[in-house]
Amino acid sequence: MAGPSGEPPQSVAAGMAGLITDAALARDGRLDGSILGRLFDAMPIRVTAADAEGRFVYANRVALGMFNLRLEDIVGRTVREVLGEEMHRRTAPLLPELSKGSPIQWTDWVTYGNGARRYVEQLYSPCFNPDGQLIGFIAFIRDLTDLREREEALEARLAALNVAETINTAIIKTSIDPIMVVDEAGMLVDLNPAAMATFGYSRAQAVGKPIGELIVPPALRAAHASGMARYTATGISRVLDRRLTMEAQRADGSLIPIELTISEIKLPERRVFTAHLRDLTEAREAERQLERQRERLHQAEKLSAMGSLLAGVAHELNNPLAILVAQSTLLMETANDPGQKRRAERIHAAADRAGRIVKSFLAMARQRPETRERAQINDLVRSTGEMLAYGLRSHDVTLELDLDPDLPEITADRDFIGQVIANLIVNAQHALIDLDPPRRVSILTRRKNGHVRLVVSDNGPGVPEAIAGRIFEPYFTTKPAGVGTGIGLSICKSIVESHGGTITLGRSEAGGAAFTVLLPISEAATAPAEEQAPEEAAGLAVLVVDDEADVRAGLAEMLELFGHRVLPAQTAREALEDGAVLEADLVFVDLRMPGIDGLRFRDQAIAKNPRLADRVIIMTGDAVEGPGAIQRHAGEEVMVMEKPFTLADVRRILATFA
């Protein structure tokens, strides 16, 4: 008997045709027990027969058992009544097609009237009477639900695997980190684009080659081969699933730091190893940059602390220096004995030099915006040389000056250009420390093509050609750790360029380093006019407020020398309470005093005596924090006299009020 995919044998079809013709006989169930009935009941598939109107005339045991029905329950009933609406929609259109004589076959999911959803293969075979009229059809139904469900489950698993494989492939290809796959023999099976970019190999160059020859540095290849052999033989590994840091070799032979994790994958036919790598070059450079930033911050903090310490020391020195300068000035003015006058002049010169050194230190420690004024670079060289004289002398270094006396002026920030000169001298001194005498630092100034040329040179070893191009880079230094910060020359370059000049490195005639600075000549540079003695105010009542008795007394003697009456006060409170403020025509007050400081005293004095609004002179030896504090409190128009002051300084102040 043919299965559902073919027509039933001719004898079966003829028997069924007779059965369908004698519908009454079929409805009486007379097929049961017949040879044809036993044949259909023995079949493992469902067999049903219906007449030309689509009413059932027969169903075998398997078909009836599926719906738990008896033959009498279905005979004479339609497909819709027995199997439900969906099967009716599927079979009703088939009758006209079956009348043409060809069988019809289809396979699909169907839902029966009892709610059962099955995947079936159905074959409808038409039955005709001797006159060729369609009298019904036989349906052979094979239930393939279990098979189809297994197929769908397998398809789903395969689809999931395909999706997972696609995702994994995409992840590997788009990973920014290198990924390499190696077999048990250590041969490269695959690598992703990031690995090709990192190590400089194409796929064709790398796949099939030993991984040890591709990325393992020569010094590590023996250990790599030993580890692979040990794991293959014993299964013991020291590197699997651990995060390791080491060096790897690129195609060009260069070495890079990497982070490496190796994992084992067991496949049905073999096992492979995946290596996930990360190029640490940028991370290491970032760490180095961070360490350099920390060091820079540390150096900046040290420099700031040194600046504050220097400012404090200089402030403390300025008061006794002010006394020395004032008293030596008075002694010079009043001495009748020539010998005494010469001694006073020597004391004054030494005190004045000490004052200039302190001011130079303070200028370097002071942090403020650049200012511009006419300046003579020779004066800056001399004052800087005086400031550094002890250090040079103690290291047995001779400072040789060759200064053009006819140099025109430049427009510059005196403090900043002084800082440039000081840095160049100190660098030259350091270059000479390890050399045998003679040790010489030379400074030359000349006029050149609209510029003033300053050359600071030494007879040291010079700067090696290999690093000469980096000498002005920030934080680049050739000095030992703890000696240099690497910021001096970069600051010099920045200052000089901000003044419209240039600084270059060359070699001196003695073979050492020679730094040449070119600064533009001041547009207003002319021959200096002779200074005329300022007119002096006379007969003023001058209030002097300073908690240092000797400073107060020295200034009082200077003022009295100019014919003024002095109202001395040790504290601001004393001056305010004694009524001296109301009597005063002019006030000199120290900035830093216990109790009421100079700025608050100024406010209260003006409140009591409005005539003093522009006649309060602030005295200060704090050239670092003092100017800023004065400007923030009272603006830029407040008159300031820095300590130590000379008779000429006092005279210039008094001339303002003549």
XYZ file of C-alpha atoms in Angstrom:
658
model
C 0.000 0.000 0.000
C 1.278 3.403 -0.941
C 1.934 5.872 1.852
C 0.578 9.399 2.173
C 2.845 10.603 -0.598
C 1.184 8.436 -3.288
C -2.259 7.267 -4.413
C -3.761 4.163 -2.760
C -3.649 0.901 -4.744
C -6.396 0.562 -7.356
C -8.153 -2.206 -5.404
C -8.287 -0.058 -2.289
C -9.570 2.907 -4.238
C -12.238 0.753 -5.873
C -13.275 -0.670 -2.521
C -13.491 2.770 -0.988
C -15.459 4.046 -3.961
C -17.978 1.325 -3.404
C -18.041 2.095 0.256
C -18.619 5.777 -0.351
C -21.364 4.974 -2.902
C -23.179 2.872 -0.395
C -23.196 5.580 2.240
C -25.948 3.936 4.174
C -23.899 0.810 4.437
C -20.934 2.843 5.686
C -23.056 4.672 8.237
C -24.156 1.271 9.573
C -20.481 0.540 10.133
C -20.455 -2.542 8.049
C -16.828 -1.797 7.070
C -15.787 -2.660 10.600
C -14.320 -6.114 10.735
C -13.943 -6.301 6.973
C -10.589 -6.949 5.375
C -10.414 -3.331 4.226
C -11.262 -2.079 7.680
C -8.653 -4.278 9.336
C -6.115 -3.070 6.812
C -6.783 0.600 7.569
C -6.834 0.006 11.326
C -3.416 -1.604 11.149
C -1.912 1.461 9.511
C 0.036 3.829 11.898
C -1.377 6.873 10.159
C -4.836 8.412 10.232
C -7.194 7.425 7.364
C -10.569 9.030 6.783
C -13.092 8.944 3.915
C -15.735 11.524 3.024
C -18.424 11.778 0.343
C -18.740 14.451 -2.325
C -20.517 16.722 0.167
C -17.619 16.508 2.616
C -19.390 14.285 5.152
C -17.382 11.582 6.856
C -18.211 7.984 5.916
C -15.207 6.359 7.599
C -12.249 6.860 9.966
C -9.710 4.264 11.083
C -8.714 3.439 14.636
C -5.807 5.917 14.774
C -7.984 8.788 13.523
C -10.775 8.034 15.968
C -8.325 7.567 18.865
C -6.822 10.998 18.365
C -10.144 12.676 19.141
C -11.466 9.922 21.455
C -14.469 9.296 19.183
C -16.364 6.322 17.840
C -17.133 5.688 14.179
C -20.820 6.405 14.715
C -19.842 9.750 16.231
C -18.456 11.030 12.932
C -20.243 9.198 10.102
C -22.600 11.609 8.301
C -21.033 14.675 9.938
C -19.036 17.350 8.134
C -15.366 18.212 8.521
C -16.375 21.474 10.243
C -18.510 19.584 12.774
C -15.835 17.009 13.599
C -12.456 18.727 13.086
C -13.277 22.397 13.511
C -13.322 25.640 11.548
C -9.669 25.701 10.505
C -9.775 22.241 8.888
C -13.024 23.191 7.149
C -11.344 26.251 5.620
C -8.492 24.084 4.420
C -10.565 21.181 2.919
C -13.603 22.993 1.444
C -11.650 24.517 -1.475
C -10.118 21.111 -2.275
C -13.299 19.412 -3.587
C -13.353 21.280 -6.944
C -9.665 20.492 -7.408
C -10.166 16.819 -6.532
C -12.926 16.535 -9.159
C -10.213 17.107 -11.757
C -8.736 13.742 -10.828
C -5.398 14.656 -9.279
C -4.515 14.003 -5.634
C -3.666 16.971 -3.396
C -0.978 16.999 -0.748
C 0.059 19.623 1.882
C 2.079 19.804 5.101
C 1.537 22.426 7.801
C 0.562 23.250 11.351
C -3.208 22.951 12.026
C -5.366 23.552 15.059
C -8.304 21.173 15.491
C -11.650 21.889 17.051
C -10.600 20.362 20.369
C -7.696 22.841 20.581
C -4.975 20.354 19.653
C -2.266 21.937 17.478
C -0.458 19.418 15.279
C 2.002 19.438 12.432
C 0.584 17.079 9.772
C 1.246 15.826 6.280
C -2.083 15.181 4.432
C -2.828 13.462 1.099
C -6.312 13.702 -0.418
C -7.105 11.103 -3.090
C -10.319 11.530 -5.135
C -12.787 8.592 -5.714
C -14.997 8.397 -8.815
C -17.955 6.162 -9.858
C -17.938 4.228 -13.153
C -19.472 7.296 -14.827
C -16.471 9.380 -13.799
C -18.293 11.482 -11.239
C -16.569 12.457 -7.974
C -18.241 10.584 -5.171
C -15.788 11.480 -2.379
C -12.172 11.327 -1.255
C -9.852 9.443 0.993
C -7.507 11.376 3.324
C -4.249 9.906 4.561
C -2.882 11.944 7.494
C 0.567 11.478 9.030
C 1.268 13.292 12.324
C 4.783 14.791 12.212
C 4.463 16.994 15.286
C 7.235 15.387 17.356
C 9.609 15.391 14.417
C 8.805 18.983 13.547
C 9.243 20.155 17.131
C 12.653 18.493 17.275
C 13.563 20.115 13.962
C 12.429 23.533 15.190
C 14.335 23.132 18.440
C 17.418 22.178 16.461
C 16.893 25.124 14.092
C 16.525 27.450 17.086
C 19.720 26.115 18.619
C 21.539 26.456 15.345
C 20.175 29.972 14.897
C 21.253 30.872 18.412
C 24.666 29.432 17.716
C 24.867 31.360 14.476
C 23.812 34.580 16.248
C 26.271 33.941 19.061
C 29.018 33.151 16.573
C 28.183 36.281 14.599
C 28.220 38.369 17.765
C 31.449 36.791 18.969
C 33.044 37.331 15.585
C 31.910 40.969 15.567
C 33.203 41.487 19.112
C 36.563 39.990 18.245
C 36.881 41.984 15.028
C 35.837 45.288 16.605
C 37.769 44.839 19.851
C 40.245 47.657 20.405
C 42.554 45.175 22.149
C 44.574 42.541 20.256
C 43.209 38.980 20.333
C 45.185 35.970 19.075
C 44.206 32.279 18.838
C 46.960 29.656 19.083
C 46.755 25.843 18.760
C 48.437 23.220 20.944
C 51.539 23.305 18.781
C 51.928 27.052 19.397
C 50.906 27.969 15.831
C 48.818 31.078 15.290
C 45.315 30.109 14.142
C 43.746 33.566 13.910
C 44.163 37.182 15.004
C 41.894 40.215 14.981
C 42.504 43.573 13.234
C 43.690 45.183 16.491
C 46.418 42.537 16.795
C 47.495 43.136 13.213
C 47.675 46.898 13.826
C 49.503 46.545 17.147
C 52.151 44.073 16.032
C 52.480 45.106 12.399
C 51.608 41.770 10.761
C 49.038 41.037 8.057
C 46.895 37.906 8.370
C 48.825 36.208 5.583
C 52.130 36.947 7.299
C 51.036 35.706 10.717
C 48.552 32.801 10.483
C 50.289 29.426 10.580
C 53.483 30.817 12.099
C 54.760 29.983 15.616
C 53.532 32.585 18.070
C 56.938 32.508 19.734
C 58.582 33.811 16.568
C 55.930 36.464 16.017
C 55.574 38.349 19.300
C 57.753 36.707 21.979
C 61.057 38.576 22.470
C 64.157 36.399 21.858
C 65.107 36.516 25.540
C 61.766 34.936 26.529
C 61.342 32.340 23.779
C 63.022 29.495 25.665
C 60.744 30.028 28.684
C 57.707 30.219 26.374
C 58.576 26.932 24.629
C 59.270 25.226 27.975
C 55.926 26.377 29.370
C 54.003 25.098 26.329
C 55.748 21.705 26.502
C 55.136 21.372 30.241
C 51.433 22.134 29.910
C 50.985 19.722 26.995
C 52.667 16.940 28.965
C 51.304 17.543 32.473
C 48.357 19.941 32.191
C 50.093 22.221 34.719
C 50.240 25.876 33.689
C 51.586 28.940 35.435
C 49.993 31.441 33.088
C 46.465 30.309 32.147
C 43.687 32.663 33.243
C 46.148 34.967 34.984
C 46.790 38.607 34.189
C 50.449 39.013 33.264
C 52.560 42.040 32.377
C 55.545 41.610 30.086
C 57.195 42.841 26.920
C 56.195 41.757 23.415
C 57.979 42.150 20.108
C 56.519 43.844 17.039
C 57.213 42.961 13.415
C 59.852 45.710 13.198
C 61.711 44.260 16.191
C 60.679 46.987 18.642
C 59.481 45.988 22.093
C 56.264 47.214 23.710
C 54.863 46.629 27.215
C 51.706 44.495 27.214
C 49.153 43.044 29.589
C 48.294 39.437 28.691
C 45.580 36.937 29.644
C 45.592 33.402 28.134
C 42.502 31.148 28.255
C 42.015 27.568 27.054
C 39.079 26.571 24.818
C 38.347 22.861 24.402
C 36.804 22.016 21.018
C 35.470 18.557 20.017
C 38.489 17.771 17.884
C 41.223 19.801 19.622
C 41.942 22.596 22.065
C 43.102 26.111 21.351
C 44.336 29.028 23.429
C 43.080 32.590 23.143
C 45.393 35.395 24.147
C 43.815 38.739 25.038
C 46.494 41.429 24.967
C 46.564 45.107 25.796
C 49.216 47.515 24.580
C 50.396 49.401 27.683
C 52.544 51.923 25.800
C 50.071 54.788 26.190
C 49.217 53.795 29.758
C 52.902 53.727 30.714
C 53.440 57.098 29.060
C 50.419 58.476 30.928
C 51.907 57.153 34.179
C 55.204 58.821 33.362
C 53.407 62.068 32.544
C 51.513 61.855 35.830
C 54.741 61.236 37.715
C 56.335 64.201 35.960
C 53.318 66.322 36.864
C 53.656 65.230 40.487
C 57.335 66.108 40.413
C 56.557 69.479 38.831
C 53.959 70.172 41.499
C 56.442 69.130 44.166
C 59.083 71.428 42.685
C 56.568 74.264 42.404
C 55.585 73.775 46.037
C 59.238 73.817 47.061
C 59.863 76.953 45.032
C 56.782 78.591 46.526
C 57.898 77.651 50.037
C 61.395 78.950 49.327
C 59.909 82.158 47.963
C 57.820 82.642 51.080
C 60.826 81.900 53.288
C 62.979 84.282 51.275
C 60.326 86.984 51.517
C 60.120 86.554 55.269
C 63.883 86.694 55.718
C 64.171 89.713 53.420
C 61.411 91.503 55.306
C 63.207 90.934 58.577
C 66.459 92.188 57.055
C 64.914 95.323 55.609
C 64.263 96.969 58.973
C 67.887 96.807 60.219
C 69.072 97.718 56.720
C 66.767 100.734 56.779
C 68.422 101.808 60.031
C 71.926 101.298 58.583
C 71.118 103.209 55.397
C 69.397 106.043 57.263
C 72.098 106.456 59.912
C 74.991 106.196 57.459
C 73.246 108.740 55.220
C 72.805 111.146 58.129
C 76.379 110.600 59.207
C 77.577 111.389 55.704
C 75.514 114.554 55.633
C 76.497 115.824 59.067
C 80.080 114.629 59.560
C 82.675 117.419 59.639
C 85.689 115.124 59.912
C 86.756 113.794 56.471
C 87.850 110.449 57.958
C 84.518 110.011 59.708
C 82.710 110.916 56.505
C 84.678 108.294 54.526
C 83.827 105.653 57.116
C 80.165 106.670 56.881
C 80.335 106.384 53.088
C 81.763 102.832 53.326
C 79.039 101.826 55.781
C 76.428 103.379 53.519
C 77.817 101.634 50.427
C 77.783 98.246 52.172
C 74.265 98.795 53.523
C 73.069 100.010 50.133
C 74.591 96.948 48.421
C 72.935 94.662 50.965
C 69.636 96.436 50.316
C 69.969 95.956 46.553
C 70.725 92.240 47.024
C 67.664 91.818 49.218
C 65.514 93.654 46.675
C 66.860 91.413 43.891
C 65.933 88.329 45.911
C 62.486 89.720 46.537
C 62.051 90.596 42.871
C 62.737 86.967 41.938
C 60.367 85.648 44.610
C 57.628 88.132 43.770
C 54.781 86.818 41.614
C 53.111 89.532 39.633
C 52.249 90.407 36.006
C 55.004 91.834 33.843
C 55.432 95.590 33.812
C 57.390 97.656 31.315
C 59.744 100.564 31.996
C 62.932 101.905 30.561
C 65.934 100.018 31.911
C 69.697 99.842 31.414
C 70.736 96.205 31.023
C 74.217 96.913 32.373
C 72.651 97.973 35.671
C 70.678 94.734 35.783
C 73.849 92.723 35.118
C 75.724 94.486 37.915
C 72.950 94.145 40.475
C 72.476 90.455 39.636
C 76.220 89.896 39.884
C 76.234 91.486 43.329
C 73.364 89.254 44.413
C 75.191 86.087 43.279
C 78.691 87.203 44.243
C 78.999 85.073 47.372
C 77.903 81.860 45.627
C 80.322 82.464 42.773
C 83.169 83.349 45.102
C 82.581 80.345 47.377
C 82.805 78.031 44.327
C 85.974 79.734 43.110
C 84.207 81.075 40.017
C 85.341 84.381 38.564
C 82.694 86.645 37.054
C 84.146 88.666 34.159
C 82.138 91.644 32.881
C 82.648 93.246 29.464
C 79.856 95.832 29.395
C 79.409 98.430 26.662
C 79.109 101.776 28.522
C 77.196 103.388 25.647
C 74.346 100.873 25.476
C 70.899 102.345 24.798
C 68.046 101.528 27.134
C 65.527 98.742 26.655
C 61.877 98.655 27.647
C 61.601 95.761 30.044
C 60.419 94.348 33.327
C 63.508 94.826 35.485
C 62.706 91.943 37.816
C 62.021 89.448 35.045
C 65.083 90.311 32.950
C 67.132 90.185 36.157
C 65.747 86.696 36.690
C 66.919 85.674 33.198
C 70.450 86.937 33.898
C 70.516 85.199 37.292
C 69.389 81.862 35.793
C 72.074 81.980 33.110
C 74.808 82.795 35.649
C 73.695 80.044 38.050
C 73.528 77.493 35.212
C 77.055 78.429 34.165
C 78.257 78.095 37.763
C 76.749 74.596 38.023
C 78.441 73.583 34.766
C 81.833 74.477 36.259
C 81.523 72.758 39.652
C 83.327 69.528 38.671
C 86.096 71.259 36.699
C 89.520 72.245 37.932
C 90.232 75.991 38.167
C 90.276 78.413 36.571
C 86.495 78.620 36.428
C 85.172 81.626 34.542
C 81.740 83.026 33.750
C 81.789 85.934 31.284
C 79.069 88.454 30.531
C 79.291 90.667 27.461
C 76.874 93.402 26.350
C 76.856 95.097 22.952
C 74.525 96.932 20.603
C 73.543 94.957 17.493
C 71.087 95.922 14.722
C 68.471 97.646 16.819
C 68.941 95.251 19.723
C 70.935 94.996 22.897
C 72.963 91.769 22.876
C 73.721 89.986 26.136
C 76.059 86.948 26.073
C 76.579 84.753 29.144
C 79.325 82.177 28.559
C 81.608 79.887 30.543
C 84.720 77.773 30.076
C 82.934 74.551 31.005
C 82.263 71.403 28.939
C 79.389 72.906 26.952
C 76.037 71.314 26.122
C 76.203 67.994 24.187
C 74.806 68.170 20.658
C 72.389 65.297 21.430
C 70.426 67.376 23.925
C 71.109 70.912 22.695
C 67.786 70.969 20.845
C 65.838 70.201 24.037
C 67.622 72.559 26.413
C 64.728 75.065 26.479
C 61.975 72.432 26.954
C 60.030 72.737 30.218
C 61.257 70.365 32.946
C 64.115 69.023 30.815
C 67.298 68.995 32.872
C 70.730 67.400 32.732
C 71.368 68.042 36.404
C 71.198 65.261 39.013
C 67.922 64.626 40.867
C 67.426 67.204 43.583
C 69.745 69.747 41.927
C 67.762 71.027 38.967
C 64.062 71.416 38.199
C 64.350 71.860 34.433
C 62.266 75.047 34.462
C 64.977 77.732 34.522
C 65.821 77.915 30.818
C 62.208 77.428 29.723
C 61.234 80.384 31.923
C 64.123 82.410 30.478
C 62.908 81.677 26.953
C 59.341 82.615 27.849
C 60.415 85.918 29.467
C 62.757 86.922 26.634
C 60.179 86.136 23.940
C 57.498 88.060 25.831
C 59.850 91.069 25.570
C 60.088 90.621 21.799
C 63.552 89.106 21.980
C 65.297 85.801 21.366
C 67.603 83.485 23.325
C 69.893 80.954 21.644
C 72.546 78.449 22.671
C 76.008 78.351 21.166
C 79.634 77.637 22.130
C 82.039 80.031 23.757
C 85.614 80.577 22.547
C 86.718 78.462 25.521
C 84.503 75.593 24.408
C 81.784 76.012 27.012
C 78.168 77.061 26.640
C 77.278 80.541 25.418
C 73.725 81.854 25.742
C 72.948 84.898 23.607
C 69.962 87.121 24.454
C 68.765 89.792 22.025
C 66.347 92.422 23.348
C 64.923 95.275 21.254
C 66.125 98.788 22.043
C 63.511 101.053 23.608
C 61.777 103.242 21.034
C 62.064 106.154 23.454
C 65.753 105.494 24.131
C 67.535 108.827 24.163
C 70.397 110.270 26.071
C 69.329 110.487 29.701
C 68.544 114.000 30.844
C 70.404 115.324 33.820
C 68.412 114.843 36.953
C 67.516 118.059 38.690
C 67.202 118.131 42.395
C 63.512 118.125 43.257
C 62.046 121.086 45.084
C 61.451 120.283 48.704
C 58.428 120.972 50.805
C 59.223 122.846 53.995
C 57.744 123.304 57.414
C 55.419 120.293 57.418
C 54.172 118.455 60.473
C 55.023 114.842 59.578
C 53.563 111.941 61.558
C 55.890 108.880 61.571
C 54.300 105.620 62.792
C 56.576 102.531 63.049
C 56.930 99.943 65.782
C 60.711 99.708 65.073
C 62.197 102.527 67.200
C 65.428 102.826 65.202
C 63.602 102.954 61.860
C 61.260 105.581 63.304
C 64.176 107.605 64.683
C 66.216 107.367 61.461
C 63.348 108.632 59.312
C 62.636 111.373 61.861
C 66.245 112.604 61.630
C 66.047 112.675 57.820
C 62.820 114.666 57.922
C 64.258 117.084 60.467
C 67.312 117.491 58.232
C 64.929 118.779 55.558
C 63.347 121.232 58.005
C 60.173 119.374 58.971
C 58.634 118.850 62.386
C 58.243 115.176 63.279
C 55.378 113.670 65.308
C 56.670 110.168 66.219
C 54.350 107.318 67.292
C 55.186 103.690 68.061
C 51.720 102.279 67.299
C 48.758 103.269 65.199
C 46.519 103.354 68.256
C 48.874 105.821 69.961
C 48.835 108.125 66.924
C 45.042 108.034 66.717
C 44.442 108.604 70.426
C 47.013 111.395 70.933
C 45.442 113.602 68.284
C 48.611 113.646 66.168
C 46.477 112.689 63.137
C 44.586 115.965 63.335
C 47.799 117.960 63.545
C 49.718 116.149 60.760
C 50.230 117.488 57.227
C 51.840 114.233 56.037
C 52.007 110.670 57.370
C 54.601 107.874 57.008
C 53.233 104.599 58.408
C 54.637 101.055 58.414
C 52.512 98.419 56.650
C 53.040 95.576 59.137
C 52.478 96.524 62.784
C 50.893 94.774 65.776
C 47.323 95.820 66.528
C 46.145 98.188 63.804
C 48.210 97.747 60.623
C 49.176 100.546 58.255
C 46.252 100.167 55.839
C 43.565 100.203 58.528
C 45.347 103.117 60.199
C 45.243 104.981 56.863
C 41.459 104.513 56.673
C 40.911 105.745 60.233
C 43.364 108.660 59.839
C 41.597 109.915 56.711
C 38.249 109.578 58.476
C 39.552 111.827 61.279
C 41.473 114.226 59.008
C 40.209 114.285 55.373
C 43.208 116.470 54.397
C 45.303 113.295 54.571
C 43.358 111.533 51.802
C 46.387 111.514 49.452
C 49.082 112.242 52.045
C 49.590 108.858 53.722
C 52.782 107.065 52.594
C 52.919 103.327 53.323
C 56.377 102.031 54.274
C 57.101 98.337 53.763
C 59.960 95.879 53.615
C 57.599 93.148 52.335
C 58.003 93.433 48.587
C 56.309 90.067 47.941
C 52.929 90.223 49.652
C 52.968 93.928 50.515
C 52.223 95.463 47.067
C 49.304 93.125 46.486
C 47.823 93.765 49.909
C 48.114 97.545 49.420
C 46.568 97.456 45.941
C 43.660 95.242 47.004
C 42.891 97.476 49.979
C 43.478 100.991 48.668
C 44.067 100.812 44.904
C 47.107 101.789 42.875
C 47.282 105.498 43.806
C 48.613 104.927 47.312
C 52.214 106.128 47.659
C 54.641 103.417 48.815
C 58.218 103.778 50.107
C 60.153 100.508 50.223
C 62.635 99.720 52.966
C 65.552 100.229 53.169
C 65.117 103.826 52.013
C 67.757 106.493 51.423
C 67.831 110.239 51.888
C 67.175 110.563 48.154
C 64.062 108.373 48.438
C 62.687 110.567 51.232
C 63.523 113.723 49.277
C 61.583 112.427 46.200
C 58.544 111.681 48.355
C 58.631 115.139 49.964
C 59.012 116.819 46.567
C 55.591 115.464 45.643
C 54.018 117.716 48.261
C 56.106 120.875 47.614
